Short mmCIF file of C-alpha atoms and ligand atoms in Angstrom, two decimals:
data_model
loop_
_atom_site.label_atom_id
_atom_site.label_comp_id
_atom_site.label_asym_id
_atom_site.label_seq_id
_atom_site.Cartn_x
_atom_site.Cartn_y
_atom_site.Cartn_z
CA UNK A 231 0.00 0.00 0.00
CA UNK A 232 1.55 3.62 -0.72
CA UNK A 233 0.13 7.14 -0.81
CA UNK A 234 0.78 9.60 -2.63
CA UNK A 235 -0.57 13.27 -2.55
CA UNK A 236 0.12 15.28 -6.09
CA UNK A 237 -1.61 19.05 -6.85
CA UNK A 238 -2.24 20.77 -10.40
CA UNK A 239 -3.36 23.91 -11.39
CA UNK A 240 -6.10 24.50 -13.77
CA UNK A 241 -5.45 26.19 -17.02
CA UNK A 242 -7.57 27.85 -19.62
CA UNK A 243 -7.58 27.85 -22.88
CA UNK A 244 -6.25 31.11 -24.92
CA UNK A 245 -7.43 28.75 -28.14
CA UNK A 246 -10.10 26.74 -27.59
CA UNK A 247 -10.51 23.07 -27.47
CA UNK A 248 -14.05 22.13 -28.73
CA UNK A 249 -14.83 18.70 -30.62
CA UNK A 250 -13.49 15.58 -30.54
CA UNK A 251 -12.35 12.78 -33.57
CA UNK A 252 -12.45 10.01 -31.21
CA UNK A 253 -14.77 10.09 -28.21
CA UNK A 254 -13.72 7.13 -26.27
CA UNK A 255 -9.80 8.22 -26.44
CA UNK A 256 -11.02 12.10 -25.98
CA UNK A 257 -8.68 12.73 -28.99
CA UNK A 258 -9.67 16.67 -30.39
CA UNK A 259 -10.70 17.86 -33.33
CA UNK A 260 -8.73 20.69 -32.79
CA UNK A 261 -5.59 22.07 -31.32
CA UNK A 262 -5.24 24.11 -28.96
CA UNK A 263 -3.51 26.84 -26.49
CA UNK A 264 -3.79 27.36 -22.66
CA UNK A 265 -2.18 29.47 -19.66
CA UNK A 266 -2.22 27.08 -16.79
CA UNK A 267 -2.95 29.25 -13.25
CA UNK A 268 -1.95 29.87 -9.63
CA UNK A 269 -4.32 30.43 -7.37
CA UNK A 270 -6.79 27.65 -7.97
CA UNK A 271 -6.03 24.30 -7.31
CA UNK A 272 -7.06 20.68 -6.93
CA UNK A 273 -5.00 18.26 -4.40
CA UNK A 274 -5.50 14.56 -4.77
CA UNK A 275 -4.59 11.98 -2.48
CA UNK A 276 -4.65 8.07 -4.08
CA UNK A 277 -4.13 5.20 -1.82
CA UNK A 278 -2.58 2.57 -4.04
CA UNK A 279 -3.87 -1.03 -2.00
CA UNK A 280 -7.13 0.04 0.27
CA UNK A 281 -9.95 -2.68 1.68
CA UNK A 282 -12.26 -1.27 -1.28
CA UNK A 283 -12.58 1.47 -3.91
CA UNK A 284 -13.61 4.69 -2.36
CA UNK A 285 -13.92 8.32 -3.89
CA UNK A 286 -14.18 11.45 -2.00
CA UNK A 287 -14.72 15.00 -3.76
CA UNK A 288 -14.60 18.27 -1.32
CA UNK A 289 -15.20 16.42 1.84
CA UNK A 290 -17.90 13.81 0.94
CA UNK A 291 -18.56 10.37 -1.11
CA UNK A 292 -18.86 11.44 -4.81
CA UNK A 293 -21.52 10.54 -6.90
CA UNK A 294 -21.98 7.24 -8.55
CA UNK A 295 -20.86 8.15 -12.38
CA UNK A 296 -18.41 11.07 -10.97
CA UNK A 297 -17.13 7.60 -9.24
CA UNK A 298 -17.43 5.53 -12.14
CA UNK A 299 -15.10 7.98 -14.14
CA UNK A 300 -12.53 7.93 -11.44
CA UNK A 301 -12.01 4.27 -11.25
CA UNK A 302 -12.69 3.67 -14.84
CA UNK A 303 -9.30 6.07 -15.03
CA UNK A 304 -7.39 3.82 -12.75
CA UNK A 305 -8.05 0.89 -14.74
CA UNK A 306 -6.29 2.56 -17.56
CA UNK A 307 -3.30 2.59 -15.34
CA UNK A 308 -3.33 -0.95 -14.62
CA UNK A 309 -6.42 -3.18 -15.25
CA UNK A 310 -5.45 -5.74 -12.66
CA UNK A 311 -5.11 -2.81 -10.18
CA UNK A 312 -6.10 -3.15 -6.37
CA UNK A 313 -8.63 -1.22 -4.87
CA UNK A 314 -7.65 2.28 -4.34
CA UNK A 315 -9.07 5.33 -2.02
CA UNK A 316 -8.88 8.74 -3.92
CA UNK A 317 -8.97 11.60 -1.75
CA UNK A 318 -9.82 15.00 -4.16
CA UNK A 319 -10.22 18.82 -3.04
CA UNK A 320 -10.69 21.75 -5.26
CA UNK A 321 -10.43 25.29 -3.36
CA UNK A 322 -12.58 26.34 -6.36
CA UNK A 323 -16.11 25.67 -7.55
CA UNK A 324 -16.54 22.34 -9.16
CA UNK A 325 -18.26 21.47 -13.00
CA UNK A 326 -18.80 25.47 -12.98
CA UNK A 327 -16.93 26.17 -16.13
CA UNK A 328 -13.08 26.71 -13.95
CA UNK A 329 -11.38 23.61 -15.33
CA UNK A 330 -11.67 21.38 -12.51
CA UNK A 331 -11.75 18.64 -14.38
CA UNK A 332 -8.05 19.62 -16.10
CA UNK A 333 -6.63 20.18 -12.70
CA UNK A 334 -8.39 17.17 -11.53
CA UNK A 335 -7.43 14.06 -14.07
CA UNK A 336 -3.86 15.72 -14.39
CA UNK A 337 -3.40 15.57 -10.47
CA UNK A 338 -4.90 12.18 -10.28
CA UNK A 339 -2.31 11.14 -13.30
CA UNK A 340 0.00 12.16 -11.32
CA UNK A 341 -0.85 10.52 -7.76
CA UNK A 342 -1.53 7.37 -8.83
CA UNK A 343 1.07 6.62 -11.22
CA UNK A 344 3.62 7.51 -8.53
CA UNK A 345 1.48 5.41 -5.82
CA UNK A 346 2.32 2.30 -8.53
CA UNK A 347 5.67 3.00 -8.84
CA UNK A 348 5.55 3.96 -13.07
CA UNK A 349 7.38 6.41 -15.03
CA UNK A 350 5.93 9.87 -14.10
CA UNK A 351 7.54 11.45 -17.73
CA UNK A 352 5.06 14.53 -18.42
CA UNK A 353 4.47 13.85 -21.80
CA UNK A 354 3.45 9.88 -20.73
CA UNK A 355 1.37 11.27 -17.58
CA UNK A 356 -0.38 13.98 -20.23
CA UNK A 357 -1.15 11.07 -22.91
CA UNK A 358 -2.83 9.24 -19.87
CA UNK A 359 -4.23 12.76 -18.83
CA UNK A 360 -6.37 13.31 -21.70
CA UNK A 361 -8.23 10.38 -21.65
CA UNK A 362 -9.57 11.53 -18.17
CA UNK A 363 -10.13 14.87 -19.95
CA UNK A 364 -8.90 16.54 -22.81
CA UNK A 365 -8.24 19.76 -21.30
CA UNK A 366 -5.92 17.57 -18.54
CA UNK A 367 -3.19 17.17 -21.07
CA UNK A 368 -2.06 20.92 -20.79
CA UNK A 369 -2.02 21.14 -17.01
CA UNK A 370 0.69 19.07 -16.19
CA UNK A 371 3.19 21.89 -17.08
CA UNK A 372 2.98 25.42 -15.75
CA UNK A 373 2.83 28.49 -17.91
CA UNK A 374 1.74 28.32 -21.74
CA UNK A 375 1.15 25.08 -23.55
CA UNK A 376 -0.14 23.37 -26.37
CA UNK A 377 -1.84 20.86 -27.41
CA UNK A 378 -1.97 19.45 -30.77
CA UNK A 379 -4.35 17.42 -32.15
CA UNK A 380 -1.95 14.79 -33.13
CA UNK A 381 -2.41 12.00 -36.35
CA UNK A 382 -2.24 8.56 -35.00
CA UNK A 383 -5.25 6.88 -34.07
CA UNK A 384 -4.41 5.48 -30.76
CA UNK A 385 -3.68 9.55 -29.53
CA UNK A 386 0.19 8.76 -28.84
CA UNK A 387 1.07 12.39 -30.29
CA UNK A 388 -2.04 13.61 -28.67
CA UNK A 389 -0.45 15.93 -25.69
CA UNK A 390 0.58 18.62 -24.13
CA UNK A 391 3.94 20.71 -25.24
CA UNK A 392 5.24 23.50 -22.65
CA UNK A 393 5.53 26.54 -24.75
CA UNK A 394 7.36 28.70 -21.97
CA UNK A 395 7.45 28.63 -17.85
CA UNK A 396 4.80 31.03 -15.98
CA UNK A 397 7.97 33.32 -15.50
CA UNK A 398 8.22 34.06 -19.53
CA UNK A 399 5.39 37.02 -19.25
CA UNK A 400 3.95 39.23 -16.41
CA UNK A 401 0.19 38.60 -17.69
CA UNK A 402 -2.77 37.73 -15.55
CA UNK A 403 -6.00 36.23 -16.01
CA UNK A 404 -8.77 38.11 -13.77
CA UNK A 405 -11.51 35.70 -13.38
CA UNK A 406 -15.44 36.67 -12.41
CA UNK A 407 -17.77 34.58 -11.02
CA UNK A 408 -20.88 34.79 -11.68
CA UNK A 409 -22.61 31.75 -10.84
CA UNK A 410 -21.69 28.75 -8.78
CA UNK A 411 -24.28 26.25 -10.18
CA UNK A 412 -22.77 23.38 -11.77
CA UNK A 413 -23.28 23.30 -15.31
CA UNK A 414 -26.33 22.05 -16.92
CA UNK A 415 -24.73 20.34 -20.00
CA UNK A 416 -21.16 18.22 -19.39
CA UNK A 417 -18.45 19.50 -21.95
CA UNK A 418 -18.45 16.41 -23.62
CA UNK A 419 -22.37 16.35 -24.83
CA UNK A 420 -21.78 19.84 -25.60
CA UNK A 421 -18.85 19.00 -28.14
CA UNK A 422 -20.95 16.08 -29.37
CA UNK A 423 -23.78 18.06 -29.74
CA UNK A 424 -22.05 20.98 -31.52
CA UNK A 425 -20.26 18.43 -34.41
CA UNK A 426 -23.15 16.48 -35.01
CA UNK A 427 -25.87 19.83 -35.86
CA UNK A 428 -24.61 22.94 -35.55
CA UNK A 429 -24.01 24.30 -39.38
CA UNK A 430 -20.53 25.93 -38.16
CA UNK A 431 -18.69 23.20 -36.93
CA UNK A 432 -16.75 22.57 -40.03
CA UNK A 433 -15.77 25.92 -40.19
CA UNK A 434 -14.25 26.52 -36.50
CA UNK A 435 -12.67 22.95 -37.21
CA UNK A 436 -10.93 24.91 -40.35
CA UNK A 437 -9.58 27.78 -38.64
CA UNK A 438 -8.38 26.28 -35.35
CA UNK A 439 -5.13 25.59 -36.72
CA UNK A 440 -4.43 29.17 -38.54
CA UNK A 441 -5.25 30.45 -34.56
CA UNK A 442 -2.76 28.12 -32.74
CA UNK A 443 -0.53 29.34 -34.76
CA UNK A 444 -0.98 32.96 -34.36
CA UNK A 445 -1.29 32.55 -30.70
CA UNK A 446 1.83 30.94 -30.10
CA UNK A 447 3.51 33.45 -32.18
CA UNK A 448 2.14 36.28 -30.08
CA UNK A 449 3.23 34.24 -26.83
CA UNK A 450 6.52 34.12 -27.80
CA UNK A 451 6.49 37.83 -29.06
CA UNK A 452 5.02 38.76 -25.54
CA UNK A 453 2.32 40.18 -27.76
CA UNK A 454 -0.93 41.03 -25.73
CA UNK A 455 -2.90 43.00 -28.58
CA UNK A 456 -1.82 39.78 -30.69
CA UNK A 457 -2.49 37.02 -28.30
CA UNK A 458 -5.88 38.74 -27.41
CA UNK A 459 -7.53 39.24 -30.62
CA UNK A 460 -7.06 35.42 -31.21
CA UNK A 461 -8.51 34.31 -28.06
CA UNK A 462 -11.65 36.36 -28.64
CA UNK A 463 -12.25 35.16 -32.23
CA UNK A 464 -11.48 31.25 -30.81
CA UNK A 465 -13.52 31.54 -27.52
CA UNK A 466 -16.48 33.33 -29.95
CA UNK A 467 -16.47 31.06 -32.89
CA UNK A 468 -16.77 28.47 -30.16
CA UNK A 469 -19.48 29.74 -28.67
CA UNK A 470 -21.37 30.17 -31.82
CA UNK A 471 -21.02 26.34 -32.60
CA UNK A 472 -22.52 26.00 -29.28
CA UNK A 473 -25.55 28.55 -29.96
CA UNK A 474 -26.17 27.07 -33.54
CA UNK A 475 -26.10 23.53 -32.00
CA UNK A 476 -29.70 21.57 -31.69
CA UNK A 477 -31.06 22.61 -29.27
CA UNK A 478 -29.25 25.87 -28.60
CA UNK A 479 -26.17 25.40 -26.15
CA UNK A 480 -25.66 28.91 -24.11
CA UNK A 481 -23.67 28.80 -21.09
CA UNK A 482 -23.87 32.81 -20.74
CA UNK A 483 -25.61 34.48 -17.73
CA UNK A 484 -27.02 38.14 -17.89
CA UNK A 485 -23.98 38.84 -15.53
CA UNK A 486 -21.28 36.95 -18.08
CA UNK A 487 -22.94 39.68 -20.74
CA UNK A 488 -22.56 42.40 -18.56
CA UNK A 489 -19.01 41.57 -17.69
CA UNK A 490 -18.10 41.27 -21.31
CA UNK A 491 -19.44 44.73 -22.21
CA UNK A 492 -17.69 45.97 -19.05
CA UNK A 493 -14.04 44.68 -20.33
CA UNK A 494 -14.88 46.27 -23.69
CA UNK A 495 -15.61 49.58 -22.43
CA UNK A 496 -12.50 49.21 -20.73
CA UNK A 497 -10.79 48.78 -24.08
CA UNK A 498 -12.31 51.36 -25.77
CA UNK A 499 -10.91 53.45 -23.32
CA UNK A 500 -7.38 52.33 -24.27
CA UNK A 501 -6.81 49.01 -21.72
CA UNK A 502 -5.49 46.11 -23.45
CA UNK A 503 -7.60 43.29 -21.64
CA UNK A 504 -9.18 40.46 -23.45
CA UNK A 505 -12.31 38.23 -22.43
CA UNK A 506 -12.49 34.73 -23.08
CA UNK A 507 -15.67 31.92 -21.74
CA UNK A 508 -15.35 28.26 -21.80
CA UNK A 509 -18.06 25.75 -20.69
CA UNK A 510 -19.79 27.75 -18.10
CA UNK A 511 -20.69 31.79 -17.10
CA UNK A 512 -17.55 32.80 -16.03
CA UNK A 513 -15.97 35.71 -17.69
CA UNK A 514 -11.86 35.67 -17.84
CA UNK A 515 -9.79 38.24 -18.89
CA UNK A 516 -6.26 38.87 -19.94
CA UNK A 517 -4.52 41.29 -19.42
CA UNK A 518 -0.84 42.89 -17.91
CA UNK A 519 -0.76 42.21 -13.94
CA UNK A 520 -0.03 45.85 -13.54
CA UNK A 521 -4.11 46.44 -14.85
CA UNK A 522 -5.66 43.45 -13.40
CA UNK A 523 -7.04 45.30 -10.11
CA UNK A 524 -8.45 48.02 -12.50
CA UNK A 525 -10.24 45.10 -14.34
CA UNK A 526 -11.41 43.30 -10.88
CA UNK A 527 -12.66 46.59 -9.98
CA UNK A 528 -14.42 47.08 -13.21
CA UNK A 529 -15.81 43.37 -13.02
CA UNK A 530 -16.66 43.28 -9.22
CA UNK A 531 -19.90 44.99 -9.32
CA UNK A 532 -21.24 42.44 -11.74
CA UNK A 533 -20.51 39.38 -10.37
CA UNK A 534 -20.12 37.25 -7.14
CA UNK A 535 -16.34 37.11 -6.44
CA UNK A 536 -13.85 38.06 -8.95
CA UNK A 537 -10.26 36.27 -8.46
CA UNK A 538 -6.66 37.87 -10.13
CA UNK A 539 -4.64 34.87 -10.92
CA UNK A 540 -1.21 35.08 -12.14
CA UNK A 541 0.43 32.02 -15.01
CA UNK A 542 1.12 29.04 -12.22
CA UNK A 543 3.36 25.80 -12.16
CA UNK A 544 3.60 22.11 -12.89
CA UNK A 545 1.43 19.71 -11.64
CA UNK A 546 3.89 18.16 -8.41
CA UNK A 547 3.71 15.49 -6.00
CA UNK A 548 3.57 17.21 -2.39
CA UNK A 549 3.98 13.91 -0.17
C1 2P0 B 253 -10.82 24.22 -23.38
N1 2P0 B 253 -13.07 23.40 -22.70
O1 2P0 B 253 -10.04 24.23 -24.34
C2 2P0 B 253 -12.30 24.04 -23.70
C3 2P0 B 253 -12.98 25.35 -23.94
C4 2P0 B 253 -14.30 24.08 -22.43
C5 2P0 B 253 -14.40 25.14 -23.43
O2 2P0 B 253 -11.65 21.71 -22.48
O3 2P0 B 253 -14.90 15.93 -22.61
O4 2P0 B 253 -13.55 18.99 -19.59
O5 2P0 B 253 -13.40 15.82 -20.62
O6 2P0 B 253 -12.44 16.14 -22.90
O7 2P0 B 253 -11.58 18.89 -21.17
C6 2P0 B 253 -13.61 21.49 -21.31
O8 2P0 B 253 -13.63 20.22 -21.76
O9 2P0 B 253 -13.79 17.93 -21.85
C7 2P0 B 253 -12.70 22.20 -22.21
P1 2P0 B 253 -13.61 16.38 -22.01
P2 2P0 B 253 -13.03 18.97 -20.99
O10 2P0 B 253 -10.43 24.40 -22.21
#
């Protein structure tokens, strides 16, 4: 029996990941680009060898299919395993659009391959990552990091690649909450949803490649103008597969709307910040750390806490 207590950060994406060629293997459509961030994080505890499997999420038993995905996970790492006890805390809202299920399957890659005894290589641990969840893949390196889509079938090249260390630019990502509720469509159904009916899917398939590439350009070239434009045309043309889907897919909240026009006006005004929205309300923007309490302060009166997170670390065992 050995335990083994790992954390990772949550990261979003700068360009979006949003459709998948191979369900099963969550292998993407699409590339794509994400800042991984301090701040918020997930800490997992697996006990390699318990009396029976057991899964605990913020304190309590998890639910039966959150469960299901958990151990289903640790069969990947060994089919003949023994029972385990997972231990998981998030000291940020859960299935609420924050990518804690990236922090989550990349921290649990990481706990229970050590608890076995395997190679914990990043690039093996982010191939096992993904098929937790895609978005996993890019949080087990700090800073920026991409993830192409990759060719072979079985999603070997499928992974994440550190672009540069959370040191390489003094950006933050201001994030406002605006609702806590946990999301009423999973991201997968949503992806599945958008590639089977909405009449834009091909086309944000098309382009996601032409944006990777200008966004890692404008990371390198510590271009904000750059870096933002691209995020805002990926995280819209993703959100209009999801509002052309059948039915309609719309995470957005009066408040996200509010927030959006709020970080524009800033703009206007001559503040380079950026908005982006994943799978949930939540409105993040980027921006330089030097304006991220003018955007908080901009943001606050619209939503229900608003956090200023700087580019964070590697996932890491702590014990
Ligand atoms: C992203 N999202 O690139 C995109 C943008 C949400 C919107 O990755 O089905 O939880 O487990 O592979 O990784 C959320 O999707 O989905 C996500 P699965 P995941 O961050």
């Amino acid at each position: 029996m050995t335990t083994v207590t790992a954390t990772a950060h949550p990261n979003i994406a700068l360009v979006k990941y949003w459709g998948k060629r191979d369900l099963p293997l969550n292998l993407p459509a699409v590339p794509s680009l994400s800042l991984t961030l301090d701040g918020f994080e997930t800490r997992t505890t697996v006990t390699w060898g318990a009396d029976h499997d057991v899964f605990e999420l913020d304190g309590v038993p998890a639910d039966a299919k959150a469960a299901a995905k958990v151990f289903a996970f640790l069969d990947l790492i060994d089919p003949k395993r023994p029972p385990c006890k997972v231990v998981s805390a998030n000291d940020f809202p859960t299935g609420a659009g924050l990518a804690s299920s990236a922090s989550a399957f990349a921290a649990l890659a990481l706990a229970a391959s050590t608890a076995r005894g395997d190679d914990v290589d990043p690039t093996r641990l982010s191939v096992l990552a993904r098929q937790g969840s895609g978005s996993a893949c890019r949080s087990l390196w700090g800073g920026f990091v991409e993830w192409r889509a990759g060719e072979h079938p079985d999603g070997v090249d499928s992974h994440g690649l550190p672009l540069a260390g959370p040191d390489h630019w003094d950006v933050s990502m201001v994030v406002a909450v605006v609702s806590t509720a946990h999301k009423p469509v999973g991201s997968t159904d949503g992806m599945e949803r958008a590639r089977l009916t909405s009449p834009l899917y091909d086309t944000w398939v098309a382009q996601a490649q032409g944006d990777v590439d200008v966004g890692r350009d404008a990371i390198f070239a510590r271009d904000l103008d750059g870096l933002g434009r691209v995020m805002e045309a990926s995280t819209y043309k993703m959100h209009a597969t999801m509002h052309t889907s059948a039915p309609p897919l719309m995470y957005w909240q009066p408040a996200s709307l509010a927030c959006l026009h709020t970080v524009w006006a800033l703009r206007a005004g001559g503040l380079s910040a950026w908005t982006t929205m994943d799978a949930g309300p939540q409105v993040k923007v980027l921006c330089r750390s030097a304006d991220a309490a003018t955007v908080a302060d901009a943001l606050r009166p619209h939503a229900m806490a608003v956090h200023m997170l700087r580019p964070g670390g590697p996932a890491r065992i702590v014990s």
